[in-house]
mmCIF file of C-alpha atoms in Angstrom:
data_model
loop_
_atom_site.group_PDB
_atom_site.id
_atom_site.type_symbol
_atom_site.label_atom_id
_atom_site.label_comp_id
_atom_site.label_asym_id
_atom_site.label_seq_id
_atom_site.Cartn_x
_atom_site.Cartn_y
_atom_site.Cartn_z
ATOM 1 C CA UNK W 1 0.000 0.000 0.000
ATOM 2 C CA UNK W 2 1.653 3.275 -0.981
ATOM 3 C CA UNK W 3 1.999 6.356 1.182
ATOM 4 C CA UNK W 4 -0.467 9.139 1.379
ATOM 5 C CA UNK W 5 -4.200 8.762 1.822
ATOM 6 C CA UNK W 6 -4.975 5.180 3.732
ATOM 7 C CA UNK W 7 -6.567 2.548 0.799
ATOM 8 C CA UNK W 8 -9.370 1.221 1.772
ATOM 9 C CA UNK W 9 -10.030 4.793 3.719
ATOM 10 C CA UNK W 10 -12.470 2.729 6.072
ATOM 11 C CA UNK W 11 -12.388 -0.546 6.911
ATOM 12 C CA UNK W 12 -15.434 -2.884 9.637
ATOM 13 C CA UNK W 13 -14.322 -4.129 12.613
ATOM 14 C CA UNK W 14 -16.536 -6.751 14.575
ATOM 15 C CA UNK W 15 -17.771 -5.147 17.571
ATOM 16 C CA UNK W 16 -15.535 -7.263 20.065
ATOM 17 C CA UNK W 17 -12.619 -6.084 18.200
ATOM 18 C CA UNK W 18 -14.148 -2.674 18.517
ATOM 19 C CA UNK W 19 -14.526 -3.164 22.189
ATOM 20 C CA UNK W 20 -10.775 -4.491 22.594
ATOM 21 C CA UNK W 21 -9.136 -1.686 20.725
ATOM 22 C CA UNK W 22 -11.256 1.346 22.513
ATOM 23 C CA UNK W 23 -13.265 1.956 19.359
ATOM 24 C CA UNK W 24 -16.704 1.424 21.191
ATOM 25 C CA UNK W 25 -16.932 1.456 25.281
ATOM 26 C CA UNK W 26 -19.158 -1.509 26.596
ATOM 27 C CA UNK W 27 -18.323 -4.692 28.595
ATOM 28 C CA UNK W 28 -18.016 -8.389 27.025
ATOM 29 C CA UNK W 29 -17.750 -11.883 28.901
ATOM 30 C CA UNK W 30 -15.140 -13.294 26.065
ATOM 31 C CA UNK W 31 -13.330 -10.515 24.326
ATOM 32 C CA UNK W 32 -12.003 -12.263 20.824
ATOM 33 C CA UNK W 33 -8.540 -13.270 21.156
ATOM 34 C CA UNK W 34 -7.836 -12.321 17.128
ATOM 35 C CA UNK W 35 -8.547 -8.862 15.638
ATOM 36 C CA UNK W 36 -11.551 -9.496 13.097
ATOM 37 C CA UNK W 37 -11.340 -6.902 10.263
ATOM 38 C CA UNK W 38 -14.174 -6.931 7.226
ATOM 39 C CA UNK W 39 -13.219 -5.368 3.718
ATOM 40 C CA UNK W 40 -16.303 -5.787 1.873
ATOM 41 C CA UNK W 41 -16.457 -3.607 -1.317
ATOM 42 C CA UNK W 42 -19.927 -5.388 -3.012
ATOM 43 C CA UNK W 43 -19.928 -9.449 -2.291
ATOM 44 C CA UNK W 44 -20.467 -10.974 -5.625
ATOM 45 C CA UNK W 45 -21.677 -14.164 -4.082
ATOM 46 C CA UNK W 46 -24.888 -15.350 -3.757
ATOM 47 C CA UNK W 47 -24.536 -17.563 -0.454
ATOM 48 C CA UNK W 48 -28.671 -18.401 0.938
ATOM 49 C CA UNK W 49 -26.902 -17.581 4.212
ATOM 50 C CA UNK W 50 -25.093 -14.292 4.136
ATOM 51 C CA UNK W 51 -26.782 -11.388 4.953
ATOM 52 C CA UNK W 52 -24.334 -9.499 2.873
ATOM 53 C CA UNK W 53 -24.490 -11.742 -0.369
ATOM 54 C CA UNK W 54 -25.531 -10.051 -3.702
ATOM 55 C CA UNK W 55 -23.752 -7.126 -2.890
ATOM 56 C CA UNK W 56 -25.632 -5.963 0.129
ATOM 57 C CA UNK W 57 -23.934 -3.557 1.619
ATOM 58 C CA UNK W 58 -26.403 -1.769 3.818
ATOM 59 C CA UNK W 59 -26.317 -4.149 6.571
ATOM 60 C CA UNK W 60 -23.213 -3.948 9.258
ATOM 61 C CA UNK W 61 -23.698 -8.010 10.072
ATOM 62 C CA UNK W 62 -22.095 -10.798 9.093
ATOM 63 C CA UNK W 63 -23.527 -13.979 10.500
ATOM 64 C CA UNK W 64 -24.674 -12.767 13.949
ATOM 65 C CA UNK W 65 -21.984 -10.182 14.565
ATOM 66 C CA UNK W 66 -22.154 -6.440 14.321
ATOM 67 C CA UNK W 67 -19.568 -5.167 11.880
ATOM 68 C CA UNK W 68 -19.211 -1.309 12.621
ATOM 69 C CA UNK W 69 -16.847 0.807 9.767
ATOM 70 C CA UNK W 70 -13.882 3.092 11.129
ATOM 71 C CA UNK W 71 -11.047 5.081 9.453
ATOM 72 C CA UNK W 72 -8.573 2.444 8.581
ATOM 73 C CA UNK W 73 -5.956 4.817 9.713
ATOM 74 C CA UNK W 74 -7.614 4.515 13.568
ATOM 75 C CA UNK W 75 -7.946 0.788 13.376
ATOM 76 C CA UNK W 76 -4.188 0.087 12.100
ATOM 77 C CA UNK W 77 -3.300 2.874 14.566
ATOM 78 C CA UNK W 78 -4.863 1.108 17.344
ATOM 79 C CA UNK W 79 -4.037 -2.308 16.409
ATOM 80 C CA UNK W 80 -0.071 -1.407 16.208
ATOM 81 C CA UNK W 81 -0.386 0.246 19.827
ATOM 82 C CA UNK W 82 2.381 -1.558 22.220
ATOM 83 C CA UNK W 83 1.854 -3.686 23.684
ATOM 84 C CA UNK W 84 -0.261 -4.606 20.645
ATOM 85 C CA UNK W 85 -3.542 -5.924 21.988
ATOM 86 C CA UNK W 86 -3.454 -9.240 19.029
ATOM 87 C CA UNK W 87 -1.218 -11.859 18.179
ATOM 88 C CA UNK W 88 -3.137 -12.621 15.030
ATOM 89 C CA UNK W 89 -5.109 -10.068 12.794
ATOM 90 C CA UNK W 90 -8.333 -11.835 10.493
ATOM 91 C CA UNK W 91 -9.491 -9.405 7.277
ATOM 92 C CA UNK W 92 -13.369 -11.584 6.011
ATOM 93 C CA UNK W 93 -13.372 -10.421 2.470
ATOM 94 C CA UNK W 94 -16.324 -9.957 0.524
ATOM 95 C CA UNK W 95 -16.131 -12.131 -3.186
ATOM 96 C CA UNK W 96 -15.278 -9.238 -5.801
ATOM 97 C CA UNK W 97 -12.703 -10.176 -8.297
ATOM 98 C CA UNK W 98 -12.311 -6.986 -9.588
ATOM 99 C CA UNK W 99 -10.537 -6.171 -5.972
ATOM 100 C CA UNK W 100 -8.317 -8.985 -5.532
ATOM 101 C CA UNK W 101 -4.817 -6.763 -6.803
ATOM 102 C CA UNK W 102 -6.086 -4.273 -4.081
ATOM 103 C CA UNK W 103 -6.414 -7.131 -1.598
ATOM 104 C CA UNK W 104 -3.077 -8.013 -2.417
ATOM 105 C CA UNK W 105 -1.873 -4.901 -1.368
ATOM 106 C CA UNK W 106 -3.437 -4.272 2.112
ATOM 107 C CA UNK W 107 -2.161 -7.788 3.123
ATOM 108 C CA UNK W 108 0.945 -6.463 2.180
ATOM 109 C CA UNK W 109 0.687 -3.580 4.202
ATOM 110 C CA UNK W 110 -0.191 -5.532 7.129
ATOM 111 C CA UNK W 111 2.498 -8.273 6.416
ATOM 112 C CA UNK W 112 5.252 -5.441 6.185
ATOM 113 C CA UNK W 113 4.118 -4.014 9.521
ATOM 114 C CA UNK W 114 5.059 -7.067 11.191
ATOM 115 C CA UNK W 115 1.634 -8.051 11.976
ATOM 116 C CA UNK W 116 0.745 -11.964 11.820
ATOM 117 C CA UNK W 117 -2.298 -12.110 9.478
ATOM 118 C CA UNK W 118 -4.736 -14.339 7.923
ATOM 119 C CA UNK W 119 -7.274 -13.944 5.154
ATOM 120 C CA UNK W 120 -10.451 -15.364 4.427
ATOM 121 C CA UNK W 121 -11.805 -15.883 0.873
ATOM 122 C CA UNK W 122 -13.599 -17.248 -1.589
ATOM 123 C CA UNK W 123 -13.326 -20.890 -2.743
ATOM 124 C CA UNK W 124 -13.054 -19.872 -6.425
ATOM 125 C CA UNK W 125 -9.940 -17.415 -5.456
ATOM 126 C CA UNK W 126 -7.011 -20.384 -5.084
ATOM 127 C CA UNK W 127 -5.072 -18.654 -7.048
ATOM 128 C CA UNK W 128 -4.967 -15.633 -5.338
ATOM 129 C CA UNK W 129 -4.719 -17.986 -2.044
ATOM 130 C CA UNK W 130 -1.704 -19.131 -3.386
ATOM 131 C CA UNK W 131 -0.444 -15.530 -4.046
ATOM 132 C CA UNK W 132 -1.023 -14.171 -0.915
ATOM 133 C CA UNK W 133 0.365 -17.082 0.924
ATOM 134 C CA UNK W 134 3.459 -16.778 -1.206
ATOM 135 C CA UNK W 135 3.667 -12.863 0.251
ATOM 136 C CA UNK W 136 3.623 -13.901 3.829
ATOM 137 C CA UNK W 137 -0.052 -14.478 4.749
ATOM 138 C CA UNK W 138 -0.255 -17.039 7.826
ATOM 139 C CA UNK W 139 -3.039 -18.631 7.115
ATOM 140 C CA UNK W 140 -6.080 -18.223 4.425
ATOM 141 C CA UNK W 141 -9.603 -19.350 5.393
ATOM 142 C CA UNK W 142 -11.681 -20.864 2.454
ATOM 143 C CA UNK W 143 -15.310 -20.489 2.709
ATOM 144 C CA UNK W 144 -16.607 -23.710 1.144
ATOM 145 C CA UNK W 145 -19.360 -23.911 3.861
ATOM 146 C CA UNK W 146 -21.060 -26.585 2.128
ATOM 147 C CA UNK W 147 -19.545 -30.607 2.559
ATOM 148 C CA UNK W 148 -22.204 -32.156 -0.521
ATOM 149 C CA UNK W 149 -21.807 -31.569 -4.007
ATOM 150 C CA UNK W 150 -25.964 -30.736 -3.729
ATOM 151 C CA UNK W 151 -26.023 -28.656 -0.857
ATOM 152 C CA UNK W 152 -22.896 -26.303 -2.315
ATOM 153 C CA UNK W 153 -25.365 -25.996 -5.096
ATOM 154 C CA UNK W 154 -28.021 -25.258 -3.219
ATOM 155 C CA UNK W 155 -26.514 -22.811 -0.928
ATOM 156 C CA UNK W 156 -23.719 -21.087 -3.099
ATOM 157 C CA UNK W 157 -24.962 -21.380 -5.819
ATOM 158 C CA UNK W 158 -21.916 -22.741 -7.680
ATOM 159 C CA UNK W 159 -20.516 -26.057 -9.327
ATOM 160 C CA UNK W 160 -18.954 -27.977 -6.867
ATOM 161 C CA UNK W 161 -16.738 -30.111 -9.304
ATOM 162 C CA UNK W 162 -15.155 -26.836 -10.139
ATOM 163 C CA UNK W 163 -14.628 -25.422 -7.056
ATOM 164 C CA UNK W 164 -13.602 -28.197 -4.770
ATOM 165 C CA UNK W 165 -11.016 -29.989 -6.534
ATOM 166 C CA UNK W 166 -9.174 -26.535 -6.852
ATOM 167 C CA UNK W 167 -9.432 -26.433 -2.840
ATOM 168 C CA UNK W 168 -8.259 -29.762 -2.461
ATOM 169 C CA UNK W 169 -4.904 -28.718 -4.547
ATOM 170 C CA UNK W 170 -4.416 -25.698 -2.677
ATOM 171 C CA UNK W 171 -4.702 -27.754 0.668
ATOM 172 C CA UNK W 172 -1.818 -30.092 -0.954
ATOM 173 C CA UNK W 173 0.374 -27.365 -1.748
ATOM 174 C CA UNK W 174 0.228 -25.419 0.981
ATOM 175 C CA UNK W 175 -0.365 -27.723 4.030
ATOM 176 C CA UNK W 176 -1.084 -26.751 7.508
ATOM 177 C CA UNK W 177 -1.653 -23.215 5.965
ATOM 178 C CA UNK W 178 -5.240 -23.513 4.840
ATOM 179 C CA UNK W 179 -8.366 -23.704 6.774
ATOM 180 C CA UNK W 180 -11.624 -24.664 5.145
ATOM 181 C CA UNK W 181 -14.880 -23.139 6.744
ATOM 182 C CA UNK W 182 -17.786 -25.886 7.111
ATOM 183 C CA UNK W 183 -21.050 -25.389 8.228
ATOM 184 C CA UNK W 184 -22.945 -27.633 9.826
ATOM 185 C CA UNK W 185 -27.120 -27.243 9.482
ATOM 186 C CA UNK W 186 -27.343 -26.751 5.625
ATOM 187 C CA UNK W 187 -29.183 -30.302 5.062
ATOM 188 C CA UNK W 188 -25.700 -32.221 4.885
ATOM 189 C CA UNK W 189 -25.474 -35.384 6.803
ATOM 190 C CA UNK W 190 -23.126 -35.954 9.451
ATOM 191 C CA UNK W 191 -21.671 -38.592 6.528
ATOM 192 C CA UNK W 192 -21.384 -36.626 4.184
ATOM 193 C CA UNK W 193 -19.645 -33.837 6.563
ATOM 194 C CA UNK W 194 -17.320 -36.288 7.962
ATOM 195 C CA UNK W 195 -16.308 -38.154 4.682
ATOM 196 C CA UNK W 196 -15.780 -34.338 3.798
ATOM 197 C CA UNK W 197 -14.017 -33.083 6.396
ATOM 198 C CA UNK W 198 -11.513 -36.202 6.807
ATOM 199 C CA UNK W 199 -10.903 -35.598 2.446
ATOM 200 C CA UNK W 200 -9.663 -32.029 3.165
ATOM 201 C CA UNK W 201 -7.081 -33.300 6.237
ATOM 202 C CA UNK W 202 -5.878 -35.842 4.169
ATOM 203 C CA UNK W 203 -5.085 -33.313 1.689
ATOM 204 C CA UNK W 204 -3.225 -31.532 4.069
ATOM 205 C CA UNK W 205 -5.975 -28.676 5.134
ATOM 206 C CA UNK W 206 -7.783 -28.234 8.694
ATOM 207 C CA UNK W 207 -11.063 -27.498 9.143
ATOM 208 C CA UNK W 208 -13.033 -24.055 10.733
ATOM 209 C CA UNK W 209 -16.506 -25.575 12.189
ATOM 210 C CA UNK W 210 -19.506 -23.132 11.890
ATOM 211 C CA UNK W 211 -22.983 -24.297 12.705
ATOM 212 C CA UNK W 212 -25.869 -22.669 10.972
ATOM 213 C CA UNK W 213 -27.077 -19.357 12.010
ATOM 214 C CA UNK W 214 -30.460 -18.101 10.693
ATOM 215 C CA UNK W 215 -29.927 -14.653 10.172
ATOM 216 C CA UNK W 216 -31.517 -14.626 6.207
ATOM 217 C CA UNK W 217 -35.037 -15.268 8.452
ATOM 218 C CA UNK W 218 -35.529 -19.336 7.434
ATOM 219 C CA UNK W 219 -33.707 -22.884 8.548
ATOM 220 C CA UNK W 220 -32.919 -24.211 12.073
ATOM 221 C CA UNK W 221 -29.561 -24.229 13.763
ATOM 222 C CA UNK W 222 -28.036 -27.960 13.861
ATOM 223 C CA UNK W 223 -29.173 -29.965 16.838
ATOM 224 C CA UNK W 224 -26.409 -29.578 19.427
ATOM 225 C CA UNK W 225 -25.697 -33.170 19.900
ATOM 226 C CA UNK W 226 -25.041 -34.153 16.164
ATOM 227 C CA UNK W 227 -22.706 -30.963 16.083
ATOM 228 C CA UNK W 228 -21.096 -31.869 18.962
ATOM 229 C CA UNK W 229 -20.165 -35.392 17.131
ATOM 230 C CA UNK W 230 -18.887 -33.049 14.653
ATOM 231 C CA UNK W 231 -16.420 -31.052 16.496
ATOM 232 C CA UNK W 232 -15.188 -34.210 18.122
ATOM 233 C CA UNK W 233 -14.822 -36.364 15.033
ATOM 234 C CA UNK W 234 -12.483 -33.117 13.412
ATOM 235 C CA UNK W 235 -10.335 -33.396 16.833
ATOM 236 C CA UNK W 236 -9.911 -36.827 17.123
ATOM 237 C CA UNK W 237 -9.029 -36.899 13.714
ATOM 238 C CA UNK W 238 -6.899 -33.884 13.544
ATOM 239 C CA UNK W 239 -5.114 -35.301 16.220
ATOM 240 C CA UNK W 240 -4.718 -39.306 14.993
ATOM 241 C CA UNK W 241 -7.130 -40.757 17.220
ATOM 242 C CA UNK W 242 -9.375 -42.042 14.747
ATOM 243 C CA UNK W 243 -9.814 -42.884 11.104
ATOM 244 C CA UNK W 244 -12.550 -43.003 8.810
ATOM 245 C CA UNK W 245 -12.626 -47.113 7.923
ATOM 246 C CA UNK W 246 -13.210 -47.536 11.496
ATOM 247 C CA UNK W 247 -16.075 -45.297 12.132
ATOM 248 C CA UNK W 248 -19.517 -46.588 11.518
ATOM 249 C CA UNK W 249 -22.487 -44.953 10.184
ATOM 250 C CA UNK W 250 -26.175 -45.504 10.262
ATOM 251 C CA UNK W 251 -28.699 -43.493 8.233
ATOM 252 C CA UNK W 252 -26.347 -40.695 7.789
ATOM 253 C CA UNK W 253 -25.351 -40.353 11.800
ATOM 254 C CA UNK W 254 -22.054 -41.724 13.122
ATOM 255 C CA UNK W 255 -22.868 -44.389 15.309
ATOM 256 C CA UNK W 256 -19.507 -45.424 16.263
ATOM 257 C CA UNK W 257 -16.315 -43.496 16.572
ATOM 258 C CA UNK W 258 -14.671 -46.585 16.029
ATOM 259 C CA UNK W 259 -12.880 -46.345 19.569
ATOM 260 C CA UNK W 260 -14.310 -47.514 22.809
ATOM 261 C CA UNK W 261 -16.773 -45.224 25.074
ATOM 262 C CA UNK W 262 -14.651 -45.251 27.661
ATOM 263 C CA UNK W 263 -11.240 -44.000 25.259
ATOM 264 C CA UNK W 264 -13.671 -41.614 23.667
ATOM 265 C CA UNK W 265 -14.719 -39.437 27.148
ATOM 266 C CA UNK W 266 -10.734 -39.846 28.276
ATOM 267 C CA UNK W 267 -9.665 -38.416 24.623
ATOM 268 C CA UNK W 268 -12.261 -35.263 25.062
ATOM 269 C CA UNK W 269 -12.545 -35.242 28.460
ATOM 270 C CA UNK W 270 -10.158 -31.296 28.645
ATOM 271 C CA UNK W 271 -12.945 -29.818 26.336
ATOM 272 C CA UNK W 272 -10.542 -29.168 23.837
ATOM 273 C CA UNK W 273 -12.672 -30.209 21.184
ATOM 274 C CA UNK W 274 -15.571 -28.209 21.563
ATOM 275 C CA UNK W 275 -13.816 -25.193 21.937
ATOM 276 C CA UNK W 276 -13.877 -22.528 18.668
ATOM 277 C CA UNK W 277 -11.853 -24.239 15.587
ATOM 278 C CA UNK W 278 -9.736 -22.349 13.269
ATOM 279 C CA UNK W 279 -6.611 -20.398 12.447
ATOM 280 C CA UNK W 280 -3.693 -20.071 15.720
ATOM 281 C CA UNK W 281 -5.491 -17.591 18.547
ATOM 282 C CA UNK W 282 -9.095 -17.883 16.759
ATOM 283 C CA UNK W 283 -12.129 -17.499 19.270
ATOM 284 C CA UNK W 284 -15.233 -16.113 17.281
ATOM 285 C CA UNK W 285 -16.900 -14.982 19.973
ATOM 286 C CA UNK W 286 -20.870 -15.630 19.476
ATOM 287 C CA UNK W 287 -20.120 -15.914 15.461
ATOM 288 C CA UNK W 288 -22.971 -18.593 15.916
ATOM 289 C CA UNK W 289 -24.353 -18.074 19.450
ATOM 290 C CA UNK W 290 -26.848 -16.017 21.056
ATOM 291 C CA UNK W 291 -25.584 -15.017 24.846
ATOM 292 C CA UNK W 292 -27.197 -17.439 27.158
ATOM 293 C CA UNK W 293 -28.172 -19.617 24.276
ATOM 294 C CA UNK W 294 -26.409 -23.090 23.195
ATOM 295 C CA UNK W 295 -22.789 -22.840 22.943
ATOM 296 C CA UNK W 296 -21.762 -24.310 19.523
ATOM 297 C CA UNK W 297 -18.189 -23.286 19.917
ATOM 298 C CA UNK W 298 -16.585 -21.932 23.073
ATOM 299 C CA UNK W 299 -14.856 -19.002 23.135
ATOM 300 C CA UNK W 300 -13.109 -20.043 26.349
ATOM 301 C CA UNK W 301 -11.874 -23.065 28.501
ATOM 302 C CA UNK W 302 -14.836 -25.219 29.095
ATOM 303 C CA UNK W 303 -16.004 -25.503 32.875
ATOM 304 C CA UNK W 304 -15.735 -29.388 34.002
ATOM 305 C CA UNK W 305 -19.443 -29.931 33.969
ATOM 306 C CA UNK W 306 -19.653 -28.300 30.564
ATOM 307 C CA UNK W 307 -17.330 -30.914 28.825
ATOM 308 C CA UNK W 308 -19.013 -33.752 30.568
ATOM 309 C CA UNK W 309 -22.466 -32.437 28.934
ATOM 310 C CA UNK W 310 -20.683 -31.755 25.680
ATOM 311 C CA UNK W 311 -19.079 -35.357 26.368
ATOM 312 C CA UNK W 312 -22.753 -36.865 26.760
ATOM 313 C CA UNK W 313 -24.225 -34.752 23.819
ATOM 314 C CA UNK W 314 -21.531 -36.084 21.453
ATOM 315 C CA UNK W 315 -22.011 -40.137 22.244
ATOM 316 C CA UNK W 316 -25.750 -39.708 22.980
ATOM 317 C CA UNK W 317 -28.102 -41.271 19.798
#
């Protein structure tokens, strides 16, 4: 980014961010633990879910967070304050490829600043994934969202033999350095999701968990327990605990972990699994949660009784 005038000259910052870095004065009970920046210039996606897709650029949400715009000049200011308040900065990108030299260039800016940052894009922009890995990005997030070839259709309105083989070469050539978002609730089954999400670690790539958040006024979030099989399946794999010939499925649910009950609860018993899944430092504070309401990924440590009940949700059929 060249001197002079900032480029973007605003930039949205989720309100916990905002919170963190003095921008707004309030109280939260999990303040993120990454700084989550939004440069949105017209989304030319046309995801059911997004309350920004089709170019929408009235609303300040994204999922259920509040997205409020600033000077970027105050946010970078802020962000670079020592002792700096982030050990990992997130920019969510809105789908334009007319922008993508531009977005080139702000990572730059933030990469020559010293600041450890990650980037989350489309799944049709892996060759600009590559690019901006190649400059020094972290870590880019790919929004495939969708595990079945019918439900990407469905939901993003795109050709998933086009788009997810590319993923799967990007995850190859840059592995441990891409995280694929998956959300669980659009009409996948856990299956599907599983078969999916064990494809894309193979390959080399980790997996972001989401779970479906209404915010487009239609659809249910997924039950807890079946999510909860989710987020432990993705750990147990992650970490070599389990593999995919072993586990057993019935009518689309996983029946059988393919490990004893008693391994299973002694493998998840420190909650780690439940816990928000993403890049280094990644927290999401109520990306998918309404306060007081089910906890699909915690933000935090999980309390002893919590991870016994997310324990019990995740074995329970």
């Amino acid at each position: 980014m060249p001197d002079g005038p900032m480029n973007p000259e605003k930039i949205r910052v989720s309100y916990g961010t905002a919170l963190v870095l003095g921008l707004k004065r309030g109280t939260q009970d999990a303040p993120p633990t990454t700084a989550y920046l939004l440069w949105d210039t017209g989304c030319h996606g046309a995801c059911s879910f997004c309350p920004r897709a089709n170019g929408n650029l009235e609303t300040q949400r994204l999922s259920r967070i509040v997205w409020p715009e600033f000077p970027t000049e105050t946010v970078i200011d802020a962000l670079s304050r020592e002792p700096r308040p982030f050990g990992r900065v997130c920019m969510q990108t809105g789908w334009n490829p007319d922008t993508e030299e531009s977005l080139i260039d702000i990572s730059k800016y933030f990469i020559d600043r010293h600041f450890t940052l990650s980037v989350t894009i489309h799944p049709s922009q892996t060759a600009l994934a590559a690019r901006l890995l190649g400059q020094g990005v972290d870590h880019v997030g790919i929004g495939l969202d969708a595990a079945g070839a019918d439900t990407y259709q469905q939901h993003k309105k795109r050709r998933h033999d086009a788009d997810y083989p590319a993923v799967l070469d990007l995850c190859r050539a840059w592995p441990g350095r891409v995280e694929v978002h998956l959300i669980a609730g659009l009409g996948d089954s856990e299956e599907t999701f599983i078969r999916r999400m064990d494809a894309l670690m193979d390959a080399g790539g980790d997996i972001a968990l989401f779970a479906f958040t209404p915010t487009n006024g239609s659809g249910s979030p997924p039950p807890p327990s079946s999510y909860r099989r989710l987020q432990a399946w993705r750990w147990l794999r992650r970490n070599g605990s389990v593999t995919i010939d072993r586990a057993v499925f019935r009518d689309g649910l996983l029946v059988d972990f393919g490990l004893p009950p008693h391994a299973l609860r002694r493998l998840l018993s420190d909650g780690l699994a439940f816990r928000t899944s993403g890049c280094g430092a990644c927290n999401r504070p109520y990306y998918n949660e309404r306060p007081g309401g089910v906890m699909y990924n915690y933000p935090r440590p999980l309390t002893a009784e919590e991870s016994d009940i997310a324990i019990s949700e995740a074995l329970s059929l």
